[in-house]
XYZ file of C-alpha atoms in Angstrom:
442
model
C 43.806 -24.848 -10.510
C 41.006 -22.301 -9.951
C 37.275 -22.845 -10.315
C 37.291 -20.123 -13.003
C 39.855 -22.036 -15.069
C 37.829 -25.246 -14.938
C 34.655 -23.374 -15.871
C 36.431 -21.809 -18.845
C 37.497 -25.244 -20.068
C 33.944 -26.576 -19.829
C 32.754 -23.598 -21.870
C 35.372 -24.411 -24.495
C 34.014 -27.949 -24.768
C 30.539 -26.542 -25.439
C 31.935 -24.416 -28.268
C 33.003 -27.486 -30.221
C 31.131 -27.762 -33.483
C 30.684 -31.537 -33.734
C 29.732 -34.165 -31.186
C 32.863 -36.128 -32.051
C 35.068 -33.144 -31.258
C 33.288 -32.683 -27.936
C 33.925 -36.318 -26.955
C 37.648 -36.154 -27.663
C 38.326 -32.756 -26.164
C 36.274 -33.643 -23.063
C 38.716 -36.512 -22.467
C 41.535 -33.968 -22.621
C 39.750 -31.751 -20.107
C 39.113 -34.676 -17.719
C 42.805 -35.616 -17.883
C 43.717 -31.992 -17.212
C 41.453 -31.884 -14.151
C 43.104 -35.071 -12.850
C 46.565 -33.558 -13.281
C 47.456 -36.001 -16.090
C 48.836 -33.290 -18.347
C 50.698 -35.600 -20.744
C 47.512 -37.567 -21.396
C 45.600 -34.312 -21.775
C 47.964 -33.122 -24.515
C 47.817 -36.479 -26.342
C 43.999 -36.420 -26.232
C 43.953 -32.848 -27.491
C 46.080 -33.779 -30.507
C 43.785 -36.738 -31.200
C 40.770 -34.433 -31.156
C 42.448 -32.091 -33.650
C 43.401 -34.900 -36.058
C 39.924 -36.432 -36.060
C 38.280 -33.046 -36.499
C 40.502 -31.996 -39.413
C 39.851 -35.296 -41.192
C 36.108 -34.754 -40.703
C 36.435 -31.267 -42.157
C 38.204 -32.593 -45.246
C 35.401 -35.131 -45.614
C 32.802 -32.326 -45.449
C 34.711 -30.350 -48.053
C 34.728 -33.368 -50.348
C 30.971 -33.760 -49.919
C 30.472 -30.068 -50.733
C 32.316 -30.518 -54.031
C 35.990 -29.727 -53.435
C 38.064 -31.782 -55.943
C 41.239 -31.351 -53.876
C 39.535 -32.625 -50.742
C 38.053 -35.589 -52.633
C 41.484 -36.637 -53.910
C 42.958 -36.479 -50.396
C 40.028 -38.364 -48.911
C 40.144 -41.118 -51.555
C 43.815 -41.794 -50.841
C 43.277 -41.704 -47.089
C 40.331 -44.123 -47.206
C 42.225 -46.445 -49.548
C 44.962 -46.864 -46.936
C 42.346 -47.319 -44.212
C 40.789 -50.146 -46.184
C 44.205 -51.779 -46.519
C 44.719 -51.451 -42.767
C 41.322 -53.043 -42.115
C 42.446 -55.992 -44.249
C 45.475 -56.446 -41.993
C 48.027 -54.885 -44.334
C 50.664 -53.596 -41.904
C 52.278 -51.521 -44.629
C 49.224 -49.256 -44.461
C 50.163 -48.245 -40.906
C 53.102 -46.238 -42.186
C 50.894 -44.458 -44.705
C 48.208 -43.638 -42.157
C 50.807 -42.307 -39.720
C 52.087 -40.101 -42.531
C 48.596 -38.677 -42.964
C 48.401 -37.914 -39.249
C 51.853 -36.386 -39.280
C 51.023 -34.134 -42.245
C 47.443 -33.253 -41.370
C 48.080 -29.717 -40.146
C 50.330 -29.037 -43.150
C 47.535 -30.167 -45.467
C 45.014 -28.121 -43.508
C 47.111 -25.012 -44.068
C 48.647 -25.540 -47.518
C 46.122 -27.644 -49.446
C 42.801 -26.649 -47.922
C 43.449 -23.306 -46.177
C 41.448 -24.479 -43.174
C 43.874 -22.718 -40.829
C 46.049 -19.637 -41.064
C 49.806 -19.656 -40.663
C 49.586 -18.316 -37.117
C 47.106 -21.048 -36.215
C 49.407 -23.587 -37.837
C 52.255 -22.470 -35.559
C 50.128 -23.051 -32.464
C 49.066 -26.502 -33.690
C 52.639 -27.405 -34.574
C 53.593 -26.715 -30.956
C 50.774 -29.049 -29.888
C 52.072 -31.730 -32.257
C 55.623 -31.395 -30.946
C 54.468 -31.569 -27.330
C 52.244 -34.534 -28.127
C 55.241 -36.374 -29.581
C 57.279 -35.693 -26.486
C 54.404 -36.905 -24.304
C 53.588 -40.060 -26.297
C 56.992 -41.240 -27.533
C 59.462 -42.194 -24.780
C 62.243 -42.587 -27.324
C 62.104 -38.864 -27.955
C 63.464 -38.219 -24.467
C 66.360 -39.411 -22.362
C 65.099 -42.058 -19.922
C 66.514 -40.255 -16.945
C 64.751 -37.010 -17.849
C 61.104 -37.789 -18.730
C 59.020 -34.976 -20.151
C 56.658 -33.279 -17.717
C 54.416 -30.658 -19.363
C 52.975 -27.986 -17.114
C 49.306 -27.334 -16.445
C 49.638 -24.083 -18.375
C 50.935 -25.957 -21.437
C 48.046 -28.417 -21.398
C 45.508 -25.663 -20.916
C 47.107 -23.594 -23.694
C 46.823 -26.482 -26.149
C 43.190 -27.247 -25.252
C 42.207 -23.607 -25.706
C 44.005 -23.158 -29.036
C 42.645 -26.404 -30.427
C 39.059 -25.418 -29.720
C 39.448 -21.854 -30.977
C 41.461 -22.684 -34.121
C 39.879 -25.966 -35.183
C 37.186 -27.664 -33.117
C 34.784 -24.711 -32.989
C 35.230 -23.749 -36.638
C 33.241 -24.900 -39.688
C 35.126 -26.394 -42.647
C 35.654 -23.195 -44.634
C 38.378 -23.974 -47.142
C 40.321 -20.967 -48.372
C 40.818 -21.649 -52.071
C 37.608 -23.578 -52.552
C 35.585 -20.999 -50.629
C 37.238 -18.151 -52.524
C 36.346 -19.765 -55.839
C 32.727 -20.059 -54.688
C 32.646 -16.401 -53.617
C 34.134 -15.293 -56.938
C 31.493 -17.202 -58.872
C 28.784 -15.708 -56.673
C 29.823 -12.080 -57.248
C 30.803 -12.501 -60.898
C 27.284 -13.637 -61.740
C 25.269 -10.907 -63.433
C 22.436 -11.947 -61.095
C 24.322 -10.924 -57.958
C 22.418 -7.881 -56.635
C 23.760 -4.331 -56.541
C 21.376 -3.454 -53.722
C 23.268 -3.742 -50.435
C 20.580 -5.497 -48.399
C 19.909 -8.020 -51.141
C 23.650 -8.634 -51.589
C 24.113 -9.065 -47.841
C 21.360 -11.691 -47.761
C 23.268 -13.777 -50.303
C 26.618 -13.314 -48.593
C 25.211 -14.365 -45.225
C 24.488 -17.836 -46.585
C 27.751 -18.060 -48.528
C 31.251 -19.171 -47.514
C 31.837 -15.617 -46.304
C 29.585 -16.243 -43.307
C 32.241 -18.307 -41.491
C 35.296 -17.108 -43.393
C 38.719 -16.991 -41.789
C 40.510 -13.655 -41.679
C 42.856 -14.620 -44.555
C 39.866 -15.547 -46.721
C 38.149 -12.225 -45.987
C 41.298 -10.316 -46.893
C 41.812 -12.293 -50.103
C 38.195 -11.792 -51.156
C 38.456 -8.057 -50.520
C 41.595 -7.872 -52.651
C 39.749 -9.638 -55.451
C 36.777 -7.256 -55.269
C 38.835 -4.080 -55.007
C 41.337 -4.833 -57.737
C 38.601 -6.284 -59.931
C 36.538 -3.101 -59.684
C 39.520 -0.959 -60.713
C 40.940 -3.289 -63.393
C 39.828 -2.481 -66.938
C 40.182 -6.092 -68.084
C 38.349 -7.662 -65.137
C 34.777 -8.933 -65.174
C 34.036 -6.731 -62.118
C 35.402 -3.523 -63.659
C 33.019 -0.662 -62.777
C 30.451 -3.188 -61.511
C 28.379 -1.967 -58.567
C 27.914 -5.527 -57.381
C 31.594 -5.445 -56.339
C 30.836 -2.423 -54.139
C 27.790 -4.182 -52.682
C 30.013 -7.165 -51.821
C 32.643 -4.904 -50.228
C 29.964 -3.393 -48.011
C 28.856 -6.911 -47.163
C 32.389 -7.742 -46.023
C 32.355 -4.674 -43.784
C 28.997 -5.610 -42.302
C 30.057 -9.203 -41.604
C 33.755 -8.794 -40.736
C 34.176 -5.121 -39.840
C 37.588 -5.131 -38.149
C 39.354 -7.197 -40.796
C 37.498 -5.584 -43.696
C 38.151 -1.929 -42.836
C 41.845 -2.519 -42.275
C 42.243 -4.459 -45.526
C 40.150 -2.188 -47.762
C 41.956 0.896 -46.478
C 45.393 -0.630 -46.957
C 44.686 -1.857 -50.479
C 42.868 1.328 -51.503
C 45.915 3.367 -50.504
C 48.002 1.203 -52.844
C 45.501 1.299 -55.686
C 45.088 5.079 -55.691
C 48.790 5.521 -56.415
C 48.745 3.047 -59.306
C 45.490 3.483 -61.225
C 45.343 5.467 -64.451
C 44.073 9.044 -64.339
C 41.063 8.211 -66.503
C 39.553 5.918 -63.860
C 40.238 7.944 -60.701
C 36.515 8.718 -60.789
C 36.023 5.101 -59.708
C 38.005 5.845 -56.558
C 35.546 8.624 -55.757
C 32.680 6.197 -56.314
C 34.315 3.748 -53.905
C 34.743 6.295 -51.114
C 31.209 7.487 -51.805
C 29.528 4.100 -51.594
C 31.773 1.989 -49.339
C 30.666 2.842 -45.825
C 33.247 4.762 -43.782
C 36.049 4.313 -46.331
C 36.978 7.995 -46.650
C 37.809 8.278 -42.944
C 40.023 5.194 -43.088
C 42.284 6.000 -46.055
C 45.584 7.862 -45.895
C 45.955 11.641 -46.118
C 47.899 11.156 -49.347
C 45.008 9.222 -50.912
C 42.547 11.899 -49.770
C 44.705 14.664 -51.258
C 44.920 12.899 -54.617
C 41.137 12.634 -54.801
C 40.741 16.318 -53.884
C 43.184 17.330 -56.609
C 41.314 15.174 -59.083
C 37.974 16.812 -58.228
C 39.485 20.280 -58.605
C 41.026 19.547 -62.006
C 39.098 16.761 -63.778
C 37.057 17.424 -66.890
C 33.666 19.016 -66.415
C 31.938 15.871 -67.695
C 33.731 13.715 -65.106
C 33.043 16.247 -62.370
C 29.322 16.386 -63.157
C 29.071 12.605 -62.810
C 30.507 12.540 -59.276
C 29.050 15.687 -57.690
C 26.201 13.942 -55.794
C 28.684 11.479 -54.303
C 31.445 13.923 -53.449
C 29.012 16.287 -51.735
C 28.044 13.430 -49.407
C 31.629 13.036 -48.194
C 32.490 15.611 -45.535
C 36.131 15.837 -46.574
C 35.196 16.626 -50.186
C 32.435 19.195 -49.652
C 34.693 22.255 -49.837
C 36.543 21.338 -53.029
C 33.308 20.191 -54.692
C 31.386 23.318 -53.654
C 34.175 25.496 -55.007
C 34.006 23.714 -58.357
C 30.180 23.877 -58.484
C 30.406 27.646 -58.033
C 31.929 27.871 -61.515
C 29.296 25.839 -63.358
C 26.685 27.257 -65.705
C 23.063 26.313 -66.287
C 23.576 23.529 -68.826
C 26.093 21.821 -66.530
C 23.937 22.169 -63.422
C 21.045 20.525 -65.245
C 23.185 17.474 -65.986
C 23.941 16.835 -62.310
C 21.687 14.116 -61.024
C 19.206 15.477 -58.441
C 20.898 18.897 -58.574
C 17.741 20.410 -57.063
C 18.462 18.577 -53.790
C 22.113 19.619 -53.490
C 22.576 22.926 -51.592
C 25.705 24.084 -53.501
C 23.890 23.507 -56.806
C 20.825 25.375 -55.556
C 23.053 28.248 -54.435
C 24.717 28.405 -57.847
C 21.369 28.362 -59.665
C 20.130 31.276 -57.531
C 23.353 33.147 -58.200
C 22.999 32.709 -61.971
C 19.353 33.797 -61.971
C 20.196 36.769 -59.758
C 22.707 37.991 -62.336
C 20.505 37.648 -65.437
C 21.656 40.142 -68.064
C 18.409 40.268 -70.032
C 14.830 38.998 -70.095
C 15.649 36.100 -72.368
C 18.320 34.833 -69.978
C 16.031 35.340 -67.002
C 13.260 33.334 -68.690
C 15.629 30.528 -69.675
C 17.203 30.289 -66.207
C 13.848 30.221 -64.489
C 12.495 27.366 -66.592
C 15.728 25.348 -66.637
C 16.796 25.892 -63.016
C 14.745 27.993 -60.619
C 11.443 26.376 -61.460
C 12.925 22.946 -60.782
C 14.613 23.846 -57.486
C 11.767 26.026 -56.205
C 10.831 23.687 -53.299
C 14.472 23.797 -52.142
C 14.704 27.602 -52.050
C 15.282 29.070 -48.603
C 14.071 32.451 -47.409
C 17.546 33.810 -48.023
C 17.421 32.590 -51.617
C 14.075 34.307 -52.130
C 15.334 37.573 -50.647
C 18.444 37.390 -52.853
C 16.366 37.009 -56.020
C 13.938 39.825 -55.140
C 16.865 42.133 -54.342
C 18.834 41.103 -57.442
C 17.646 43.976 -59.710
C 18.916 46.538 -57.204
C 21.873 44.654 -55.710
C 23.248 43.071 -58.880
C 21.647 45.076 -61.665
C 19.887 41.930 -62.846
C 17.432 42.529 -65.674
C 14.624 40.571 -64.017
C 11.665 42.992 -63.858
C 9.082 42.502 -66.619
C 10.580 39.151 -67.597
C 8.236 36.172 -67.679
C 10.671 34.248 -65.470
C 10.600 36.834 -62.664
C 6.828 37.251 -62.958
C 6.332 33.479 -62.717
C 8.688 33.303 -59.735
C 6.693 35.921 -57.796
C 3.401 34.318 -58.771
C 4.580 30.977 -57.449
C 5.639 32.525 -54.140
C 2.048 33.562 -53.604
C 0.458 30.379 -54.949
C 2.576 28.175 -52.700
C 2.168 30.536 -49.743
C 5.890 31.186 -49.390
C 5.145 34.937 -49.125
C 1.993 37.032 -48.881
C 1.027 39.581 -51.494
C 1.806 42.386 -49.043
C 5.219 40.920 -48.264
C 6.148 40.834 -51.938
C 4.793 44.345 -52.494
C 6.818 45.702 -49.590
C 9.993 43.947 -50.755
C 9.628 45.321 -54.272
C 8.967 48.853 -53.024
C 11.960 48.677 -50.678
C 14.116 47.725 -53.648
C 12.890 50.753 -55.611
C 10.569 48.634 -57.759
C 7.255 50.262 -56.775
C 6.347 50.878 -60.419
C 6.849 47.153 -61.126
C 4.748 46.259 -58.084
C 1.952 48.508 -59.334
C 2.138 46.994 -62.795
C 1.674 43.542 -61.275
C -1.326 44.788 -59.256
C 0.360 43.999 -55.949
C -1.076 47.255 -54.511
C -4.565 45.806 -54.674
C -5.631 42.326 -53.771
C -6.349 41.014 -57.258
C -4.434 37.862 -58.180
C -1.391 37.988 -60.390
């Protein structure tokens, strides 16, 4: 065996979580180094059994009723054995024989794939430790690779892992997120999840928790329906278990989007808007359904999702196209519309097509005045040219006057610049009326 292989085994010993596990698995490694591969496999199985029993004991201490029941029965038979009751031997051997089944089926301490690896260890241990399992003339000789394989899997699957029980841990996570005190702020939510059962969760537990959060958020009868704390928890899963989380959320989202009612598709947009990286990981079919929804949903629904959909690259075009058909009262209802370029563009377009002074005044006070800091030079040029280019009835309106006055006050344009623009647009009479030809203030 190579020096590298021996070094790897020593590193595996150091990864063991408990001192007891280290003692037992070190015996297996010493036997392996001596070429006693049968003894190594037997010692490895012993380490696994002791460690799983310790994990059940920890679960019982942490409050798992199922673990407490198992532990009570196990310790009862141990007490009988200590008293010399030989009948207890059979019961204790049954516990050892069933331990990996209990770890998988009753406590969810291991996944099914991990169970398969440990079952191979158990079978090989039986062949190594029980002569009656083999013909006398053909004793069982495990290879070095087999012994090494079992040591590695035992450490990775069991000895290095904390006692995170699937069902019990899932129940704890549900209670945590269902609480109205669970934060909606991502950083605050992550802080709570980092000290929860999710911190050392197995892949199956992560996937099950994600299913619970996703379906709960989209289920009208669920306590998490429309709750932003579910989204905060989903982002926490991504932060803590990225590979498993992205794959699971994407897969389940693709299923959900085909099944949810039309009146809550807006929630799907909220999910792709707030769950980091989700849009890029869902199917083309799911993306198309969301695009169709944005193009055809009611104006009230559309207004509620514009800020989110404009932050998703794949939805910018369809959202911008829909914004281009909105009018002033709708633009005003969009949260932070003054910071969204398509909304600013639409507001400028409406103002630049004012049909009369009253409309110009209303549009300035309801839209242009509010988005003024977001206006680009092109926007300003468009508005100044609007009377000539679009026939807009802006000159002599209070709204247009106030707009020009603000350009000067906020030093966006000089008085001469405005005068020259107005003259070039054939509005020299208007410029003179506003005293732009002299240096008196507006």
